[in-house]
PDB file of C-alpha atoms in Angstrom:
ATOM      1  CA  MET A   1     102.055 -75.002 -35.900  1.00 47.00           C
ATOM      2  CA  PRO A   2     102.884 -74.912 -39.678  1.00 52.00           C
ATOM      3  CA  ALA A   3     105.987 -76.622 -40.866  1.00 53.00           C
ATOM      4  CA  ASN A   4     108.899 -74.309 -41.544  1.00 56.00           C
ATOM      5  CA  PRO A   5     110.586 -75.387 -44.745  1.00 53.00           C
ATOM      6  CA  LYS A   6     113.985 -74.232 -43.398  1.00 50.00           C
ATOM      7  CA  MET A   7     113.524 -76.311 -40.265  1.00 51.00           C
ATOM      8  CA  LEU A   8     112.322 -79.595 -41.746  1.00 51.00           C
ATOM      9  CA  THR A   9     114.564 -82.182 -40.209  1.00 43.00           C
ATOM     10  CA  GLU A  10     116.909 -84.816 -41.663  1.00 47.00           C
ATOM     11  CA  ALA A  11     114.196 -87.405 -40.968  1.00 49.00           C
ATOM     12  CA  TYR A  12     111.891 -85.617 -43.452  1.00 52.00           C
ATOM     13  CA  LEU A  13     114.206 -84.393 -46.125  1.00 51.00           C
ATOM     14  CA  GLY A  14     117.442 -86.369 -45.670  1.00 52.00           C
ATOM     15  CA  PRO A  15     116.709 -88.986 -48.328  1.00 51.00           C
ATOM     16  CA  LEU A  16     115.585 -86.320 -50.787  1.00 50.00           C
ATOM     17  CA  VAL A  17     118.685 -84.229 -50.224  1.00 50.00           C
ATOM     18  CA  ARG A  18     120.882 -87.286 -50.817  1.00 49.00           C
ATOM     19  CA  ARG A  19     119.036 -88.004 -54.051  1.00 53.00           C
ATOM     20  CA  LEU A  20     119.586 -84.523 -55.378  1.00 48.00           C
ATOM     21  CA  ALA A  21     123.239 -84.783 -54.386  1.00 50.00           C
ATOM     22  CA  CYS A  22     123.497 -87.828 -56.566  1.00 51.00           C
ATOM     23  CA  GLY A  23     122.262 -85.889 -59.599  1.00 54.00           C
ATOM     24  CA  VAL A  24     118.538 -86.725 -59.616  1.00 57.00           C
ATOM     25  CA  VAL A  25     116.675 -84.378 -61.919  1.00 65.00           C
ATOM     26  CA  ARG A  26     114.950 -81.487 -60.215  1.00 77.00           C
ATOM     27  CA  ILE A  27     111.168 -81.176 -60.576  1.00 82.00           C
ATOM     28  CA  ASP A  28     110.170 -79.200 -63.693  1.00 84.00           C
ATOM     29  CA  PRO A  29     107.377 -76.757 -62.645  1.00 83.00           C
ATOM     30  CA  ALA A  30     105.590 -77.515 -65.940  1.00 85.00           C
ATOM     31  CA  TRP A  31     104.919 -81.047 -64.658  1.00 87.00           C
ATOM     32  CA  LEU A  32     102.789 -79.564 -61.891  1.00 85.00           C
ATOM     33  CA  SER A  33     101.852 -76.257 -63.381  1.00 88.00           C
ATOM     34  CA  PRO A  34     103.889 -73.127 -62.576  1.00 88.00           C
ATOM     35  CA  GLU A  35     101.077 -71.886 -60.295  1.00 89.00           C
ATOM     36  CA  ARG A  36     101.122 -75.076 -58.135  1.00 90.00           C
ATOM     37  CA  PHE A  37     104.894 -75.125 -57.988  1.00 91.00           C
ATOM     38  CA  ALA A  38     105.037 -71.447 -57.070  1.00 92.00           C
ATOM     39  CA  GLN A  39     103.654 -72.023 -53.580  1.00 91.00           C
ATOM     40  CA  TYR A  40     106.526 -74.402 -52.798  1.00 92.00           C
ATOM     41  CA  GLU A  41     108.997 -72.017 -54.308  1.00 92.00           C
ATOM     42  CA  ARG A  42     107.680 -69.199 -52.101  1.00 93.00           C
ATOM     43  CA  ALA A  43     107.871 -71.355 -49.048  1.00 91.00           C
ATOM     44  CA  ALA A  44     111.444 -72.233 -49.986  1.00 90.00           C
ATOM     45  CA  GLU A  45     112.256 -68.524 -50.427  1.00 92.00           C
ATOM     46  CA  GLY A  46     113.249 -69.094 -54.058  1.00 90.00           C
ATOM     47  CA  ASP A  47     115.440 -72.137 -53.506  1.00 90.00           C
ATOM     48  CA  LEU A  48     114.395 -74.434 -56.373  1.00 89.00           C
ATOM     49  CA  ASP A  49     116.114 -77.476 -54.894  1.00 88.00           C
ATOM     50  CA  LEU A  50     114.330 -76.991 -51.546  1.00 90.00           C
ATOM     51  CA  ALA A  51     111.047 -76.353 -53.364  1.00 91.00           C
ATOM     52  CA  SER A  52     111.389 -79.671 -55.201  1.00 90.00           C
ATOM     53  CA  GLN A  53     112.140 -81.386 -51.891  1.00 90.00           C
ATOM     54  CA  LEU A  54     109.153 -79.744 -50.309  1.00 92.00           C
ATOM     55  CA  TYR A  55     106.870 -80.950 -53.082  1.00 92.00           C
ATOM     56  CA  GLU A  56     108.082 -84.514 -52.694  1.00 91.00           C
ATOM     57  CA  TRP A  57     107.749 -84.259 -48.912  1.00 93.00           C
ATOM     58  CA  ASN A  58     104.194 -82.959 -49.379  1.00 94.00           C
ATOM     59  CA  ALA A  59     103.214 -86.024 -51.477  1.00 94.00           C
ATOM     60  CA  GLN A  60     104.730 -88.397 -48.902  1.00 94.00           C
ATOM     61  CA  ALA A  61     103.092 -86.652 -45.979  1.00 95.00           C
ATOM     62  CA  ALA A  62      99.733 -86.625 -47.775  1.00 96.00           C
ATOM     63  CA  SER A  63     100.025 -90.349 -48.554  1.00 96.00           C
ATOM     64  CA  ALA A  64     100.785 -91.189 -44.910  1.00 95.00           C
ATOM     65  CA  LEU A  65      97.956 -89.073 -43.605  1.00 96.00           C
ATOM     66  CA  PHE A  66      95.462 -90.435 -46.105  1.00 96.00           C
ATOM     67  CA  GLU A  67      96.240 -94.004 -45.065  1.00 97.00           C
ATOM     68  CA  ILE A  68      95.138 -93.307 -41.490  1.00 97.00           C
ATOM     69  CA  ILE A  69      92.229 -91.147 -42.621  1.00 97.00           C
ATOM     70  CA  HIS A  70      91.124 -94.186 -44.709  1.00 96.00           C
ATOM     71  CA  HIS A  71      91.024 -96.381 -41.600  1.00 97.00           C
ATOM     72  CA  PHE A  72      89.398 -93.812 -39.400  1.00 98.00           C
ATOM     73  CA  GLU A  73      86.628 -93.093 -41.956  1.00 97.00           C
ATOM     74  CA  VAL A  74      85.705 -96.706 -42.198  1.00 97.00           C
ATOM     75  CA  LEU A  75      85.724 -97.004 -38.427  1.00 98.00           C
ATOM     76  CA  LEU A  76      83.566 -93.905 -38.019  1.00 98.00           C
ATOM     77  CA  ARG A  77      80.855 -94.781 -40.559  1.00 95.00           C
ATOM     78  CA  ASN A  78      80.597 -98.349 -39.267  1.00 95.00           C
ATOM     79  CA  ALA A  79      80.198 -97.079 -35.694  1.00 97.00           C
ATOM     80  CA  ILE A  80      77.510 -94.700 -36.833  1.00 94.00           C
ATOM     81  CA  VAL A  81      75.607 -97.316 -38.811  1.00 92.00           C
ATOM     82  CA  ARG A  82      75.697 -99.772 -35.878  1.00 93.00           C
ATOM     83  CA  GLN A  83      74.483 -97.178 -33.463  1.00 93.00           C
ATOM     84  CA  LEU A  84      71.625 -95.934 -35.669  1.00 90.00           C
ATOM     85  CA  ALA A  85      70.556 -99.483 -36.347  1.00 88.00           C
ATOM     86  CA  ALA A  86      70.485-100.228 -32.640  1.00 90.00           C
ATOM     87  CA  ASP A  87      68.560 -97.121 -31.860  1.00 87.00           C
ATOM     88  CA  GLY A  88      66.179 -97.309 -34.856  1.00 80.00           C
ATOM     89  CA  GLN A  89      66.560 -95.449 -38.148  1.00 67.00           C
ATOM     90  CA  SER A  90      63.125 -95.198 -39.642  1.00 64.00           C
ATOM     91  CA  PRO A  91      62.577 -92.004 -41.601  1.00 60.00           C
ATOM     92  CA  ALA A  92      59.635 -91.451 -39.195  1.00 63.00           C
ATOM     93  CA  THR A  93      61.976 -91.192 -36.242  1.00 68.00           C
ATOM     94  CA  VAL A  94      64.782 -88.776 -35.354  1.00 69.00           C
ATOM     95  CA  PRO A  95      67.613 -91.163 -36.206  1.00 64.00           C
ATOM     96  CA  GLY A  96      66.161 -91.539 -39.658  1.00 73.00           C
ATOM     97  CA  THR A  97      66.779 -87.859 -40.423  1.00 79.00           C
ATOM     98  CA  PRO A  98      70.227 -88.046 -42.002  1.00 84.00           C
ATOM     99  CA  TRP A  99      69.004 -90.652 -44.511  1.00 83.00           C
ATOM    100  CA  VAL A 100      66.197 -88.353 -45.468  1.00 83.00           C
ATOM    101  CA  GLN A 101      68.478 -85.374 -45.773  1.00 83.00           C
ATOM    102  CA  GLY A 102      70.930 -87.368 -47.735  1.00 86.00           C
ATOM    103  CA  ALA A 103      68.348 -88.838 -50.050  1.00 87.00           C
ATOM    104  CA  LYS A 104      69.740 -87.214 -53.187  1.00 90.00           C
ATOM    105  CA  GLN A 105      73.267 -88.586 -52.556  1.00 90.00           C
ATOM    106  CA  ILE A 106      71.763 -92.013 -51.785  1.00 90.00           C
ATOM    107  CA  GLN A 107      69.825 -91.972 -55.073  1.00 91.00           C
ATOM    108  CA  GLU A 108      72.964 -91.024 -57.031  1.00 94.00           C
ATOM    109  CA  ILE A 109      74.891 -93.896 -55.406  1.00 92.00           C
ATOM    110  CA  GLU A 110      72.071 -96.338 -56.264  1.00 92.00           C
ATOM    111  CA  SER A 111      71.913 -95.086 -59.834  1.00 94.00           C
ATOM    112  CA  ARG A 112      75.673 -95.593 -60.194  1.00 93.00           C
ATOM    113  CA  LEU A 113      75.447 -99.071 -58.839  1.00 93.00           C
ATOM    114  CA  LYS A 114      72.635 -99.946 -61.293  1.00 93.00           C
ATOM    115  CA  ARG A 115      74.739 -98.619 -64.249  1.00 94.00           C
ATOM    116  CA  ARG A 116      77.568-100.888 -63.179  1.00 93.00           C
ATOM    117  CA  GLY A 117      75.312-103.875 -62.807  1.00 94.00           C
ATOM    118  CA  LYS A 118      75.989-104.243 -59.101  1.00 92.00           C
ATOM    119  CA  PRO A 119      73.271-105.165 -56.617  1.00 91.00           C
ATOM    120  CA  ILE A 120      72.190-102.296 -54.351  1.00 90.00           C
ATOM    121  CA  THR A 121      73.056-103.253 -50.760  1.00 89.00           C
ATOM    122  CA  ALA A 122      73.162-101.123 -47.676  1.00 88.00           C
ATOM    123  CA  GLY A 123      76.927-101.726 -47.363  1.00 89.00           C
ATOM    124  CA  ARG A 124      77.570-100.463 -50.915  1.00 91.00           C
ATOM    125  CA  VAL A 125      75.443 -97.364 -50.273  1.00 91.00           C
ATOM    126  CA  TYR A 126      77.182 -96.605 -46.963  1.00 91.00           C
ATOM    127  CA  SER A 127      80.602 -96.958 -48.554  1.00 90.00           C
ATOM    128  CA  GLY A 128      79.588 -94.648 -51.378  1.00 92.00           C
ATOM    129  CA  MET A 129      78.576 -91.849 -49.048  1.00 92.00           C
ATOM    130  CA  SER A 130      81.050 -88.969 -48.734  1.00 92.00           C
ATOM    131  CA  PHE A 131      82.944 -88.275 -45.553  1.00 95.00           C
ATOM    132  CA  GLY A 132      81.101 -84.983 -45.480  1.00 93.00           C
ATOM    133  CA  PHE A 133      77.763 -86.868 -45.146  1.00 93.00           C
ATOM    134  CA  TRP A 134      78.946 -88.628 -41.967  1.00 95.00           C
ATOM    135  CA  GLN A 135      80.631 -85.514 -40.620  1.00 95.00           C
ATOM    136  CA  THR A 136      77.474 -83.339 -40.926  1.00 93.00           C
ATOM    137  CA  MET A 137      75.549 -85.713 -38.696  1.00 93.00           C
ATOM    138  CA  PHE A 138      77.402 -84.086 -35.754  1.00 96.00           C
ATOM    139  CA  GLY A 139      76.370 -80.501 -36.760  1.00 94.00           C
ATOM    140  CA  SER A 140      73.954 -78.293 -34.830  1.00 92.00           C
ATOM    141  CA  ASP A 141      71.085 -79.376 -37.067  1.00 89.00           C
ATOM    142  CA  TYR A 142      71.285 -82.834 -35.509  1.00 91.00           C
ATOM    143  CA  GLU A 143      71.446 -81.920 -31.786  1.00 92.00           C
ATOM    144  CA  GLU A 144      68.485 -84.229 -31.078  1.00 90.00           C
ATOM    145  CA  LEU A 145      70.094 -87.052 -33.043  1.00 91.00           C
ATOM    146  CA  TRP A 146      73.236 -86.496 -30.969  1.00 94.00           C
ATOM    147  CA  ARG A 147      71.346 -86.757 -27.616  1.00 92.00           C
ATOM    148  CA  HIS A 148      69.228 -89.687 -28.741  1.00 89.00           C
ATOM    149  CA  SER A 149      71.928 -91.746 -30.402  1.00 92.00           C
ATOM    150  CA  LEU A 150      75.177 -90.390 -31.854  1.00 94.00           C
ATOM    151  CA  LYS A 151      76.738 -89.445 -28.568  1.00 95.00           C
ATOM    152  CA  ASN A 152      77.162 -93.258 -28.127  1.00 96.00           C
ATOM    153  CA  VAL A 153      79.312 -93.408 -31.285  1.00 97.00           C
ATOM    154  CA  PHE A 154      82.114 -91.997 -29.096  1.00 98.00           C
ATOM    155  CA  PRO A 155      81.668 -93.951 -25.879  1.00 97.00           C
ATOM    156  CA  HIS A 156      85.205 -93.225 -24.674  1.00 98.00           C
ATOM    157  CA  SER A 157      84.825 -89.463 -24.791  1.00 97.00           C
ATOM    158  CA  ARG A 158      83.003 -86.934 -22.661  1.00 94.00           C
ATOM    159  CA  ALA A 159      83.356 -84.257 -25.345  1.00 96.00           C
ATOM    160  CA  ALA A 160      80.266 -82.281 -26.214  1.00 97.00           C
ATOM    161  CA  ARG A 161      78.854 -82.420 -29.668  1.00 97.00           C
ATOM    162  CA  PRO A 162      80.406 -79.112 -30.890  1.00 97.00           C
ATOM    163  CA  VAL A 163      83.859 -80.492 -29.980  1.00 97.00           C
ATOM    164  CA  ILE A 164      83.248 -83.666 -31.974  1.00 97.00           C
ATOM    165  CA  ALA A 165      81.874 -81.541 -34.814  1.00 97.00           C
ATOM    166  CA  ALA A 166      84.906 -79.280 -34.853  1.00 97.00           C
ATOM    167  CA  TYR A 167      87.355 -82.191 -34.954  1.00 97.00           C
ATOM    168  CA  LEU A 168      85.456 -83.815 -37.828  1.00 97.00           C
ATOM    169  CA  GLU A 169      85.154 -80.597 -39.773  1.00 97.00           C
ATOM    170  CA  SER A 170      88.918 -80.016 -39.397  1.00 95.00           C
ATOM    171  CA  LEU A 171      89.549 -83.558 -40.572  1.00 97.00           C
ATOM    172  CA  ASN A 172      87.186 -83.170 -43.556  1.00 96.00           C
ATOM    173  CA  GLN A 173      89.092 -80.038 -44.645  1.00 95.00           C
ATOM    174  CA  LEU A 174      92.376 -81.917 -44.372  1.00 97.00           C
ATOM    175  CA  ARG A 175      90.980 -84.813 -46.280  1.00 96.00           C
ATOM    176  CA  ASN A 176      89.779 -82.514 -49.095  1.00 95.00           C
ATOM    177  CA  ARG A 177      93.125 -80.778 -49.227  1.00 95.00           C
ATOM    178  CA  ILE A 178      94.914 -84.110 -49.686  1.00 96.00           C
ATOM    179  CA  ALA A 179      92.308 -85.450 -52.151  1.00 94.00           C
ATOM    180  CA  HIS A 180      92.933 -82.380 -54.359  1.00 93.00           C
ATOM    181  CA  HIS A 181      96.733 -82.657 -53.996  1.00 92.00           C
ATOM    182  CA  GLY A 182      96.974 -79.400 -52.088  1.00 92.00           C
ATOM    183  CA  SER A 183      99.878 -78.088 -50.060  1.00 93.00           C
ATOM    184  CA  LEU A 184     100.334 -79.214 -46.442  1.00 94.00           C
ATOM    185  CA  ILE A 185     103.188 -76.881 -45.748  1.00 90.00           C
ATOM    186  CA  GLU A 186     101.063 -74.830 -43.317  1.00 88.00           C
ATOM    187  CA  PHE A 187      99.987 -77.939 -41.438  1.00 90.00           C
ATOM    188  CA  ASP A 188     101.773 -79.707 -38.632  1.00 92.00           C
ATOM    189  CA  VAL A 189     101.224 -83.240 -39.919  1.00 93.00           C
ATOM    190  CA  ALA A 190     102.192 -84.842 -36.643  1.00 93.00           C
ATOM    191  CA  VAL A 191      99.501 -82.857 -34.853  1.00 95.00           C
ATOM    192  CA  GLU A 192      96.991 -83.736 -37.536  1.00 95.00           C
ATOM    193  CA  ALA A 193      97.767 -87.446 -37.080  1.00 96.00           C
ATOM    194  CA  GLN A 194      97.304 -87.068 -33.316  1.00 96.00           C
ATOM    195  CA  LYS A 195      93.852 -85.618 -33.847  1.00 96.00           C
ATOM    196  CA  ILE A 196      92.889 -88.685 -35.916  1.00 97.00           C
ATOM    197  CA  PHE A 197      94.259 -91.047 -33.282  1.00 98.00           C
ATOM    198  CA  ARG A 198      92.285 -89.163 -30.606  1.00 97.00           C
ATOM    199  CA  LEU A 199      89.043 -89.424 -32.525  1.00 98.00           C
ATOM    200  CA  ALA A 200      89.582 -93.113 -33.196  1.00 98.00           C
ATOM    201  CA  GLY A 201      90.389 -93.684 -29.494  1.00 98.00           C
ATOM    202  CA  TRP A 202      87.039 -92.062 -28.566  1.00 98.00           C
ATOM    203  CA  ILE A 203      85.331 -94.697 -30.671  1.00 98.00           C
ATOM    204  CA  ASP A 204      87.510 -97.681 -29.817  1.00 98.00           C
ATOM    205  CA  PRO A 205      90.925 -97.425 -28.034  1.00 98.00           C
ATOM    206  CA  ASP A 206      92.095-100.710 -29.596  1.00 98.00           C
ATOM    207  CA  ALA A 207      91.311 -99.428 -33.084  1.00 98.00           C
ATOM    208  CA  ALA A 208      93.285 -96.269 -32.288  1.00 98.00           C
ATOM    209  CA  GLU A 209      96.327 -98.318 -31.214  1.00 97.00           C
ATOM    210  CA  TRP A 210      96.115-100.332 -34.384  1.00 97.00           C
ATOM    211  CA  ILE A 211      95.981 -97.208 -36.524  1.00 96.00           C
ATOM    212  CA  LYS A 212      98.917 -95.693 -34.581  1.00 95.00           C
ATOM    213  CA  GLY A 213     100.914 -98.809 -35.460  1.00 93.00           C
ATOM    214  CA  ILE A 214     100.496 -98.008 -39.169  1.00 86.00           C
TER     215      ILE A 214
END
């Protein structure tokens, strides 16, 4: 459920409340833009001190979530690459399809690497692909790919492809919200973290435990 600004606990806001009590300058909406700050002000029901606290909390929550998203994204794409390599990824076969569909993005990455004078390697191309590229592999267009190969990316789950796809779509939306410095007030960040841990555990339980420890 969404976080209620009036119910955010001492654990979240305590340090920020103490800083304000010590005379720390309140956020000036002009630093963010009045439009961006307004959503925190509305959530705080016009309380400017609480709006400032919420904005700082938002940045901290986003940073914490992005750290575990970082680790999961690397885990996911490496698991996909290994599985496709094991099953065969020629453009003439079903597992080759994503690389064909993503050809434009791959060409853009290769061009960028050339401009920077860096060798074009598979690893550099993989790391340059967007999270959306990996996420869409689990969409309905790739049902055959799922049955042939990608179901084995999540060996510790019996979830059907639409369930995996929904989890990854939700995560991609969260990732984009964080990347564009959007508000997380309507998210329950603890629940979002648990979703990431679950996905990671479906790939590798030990990796999930490591990410939880972060």
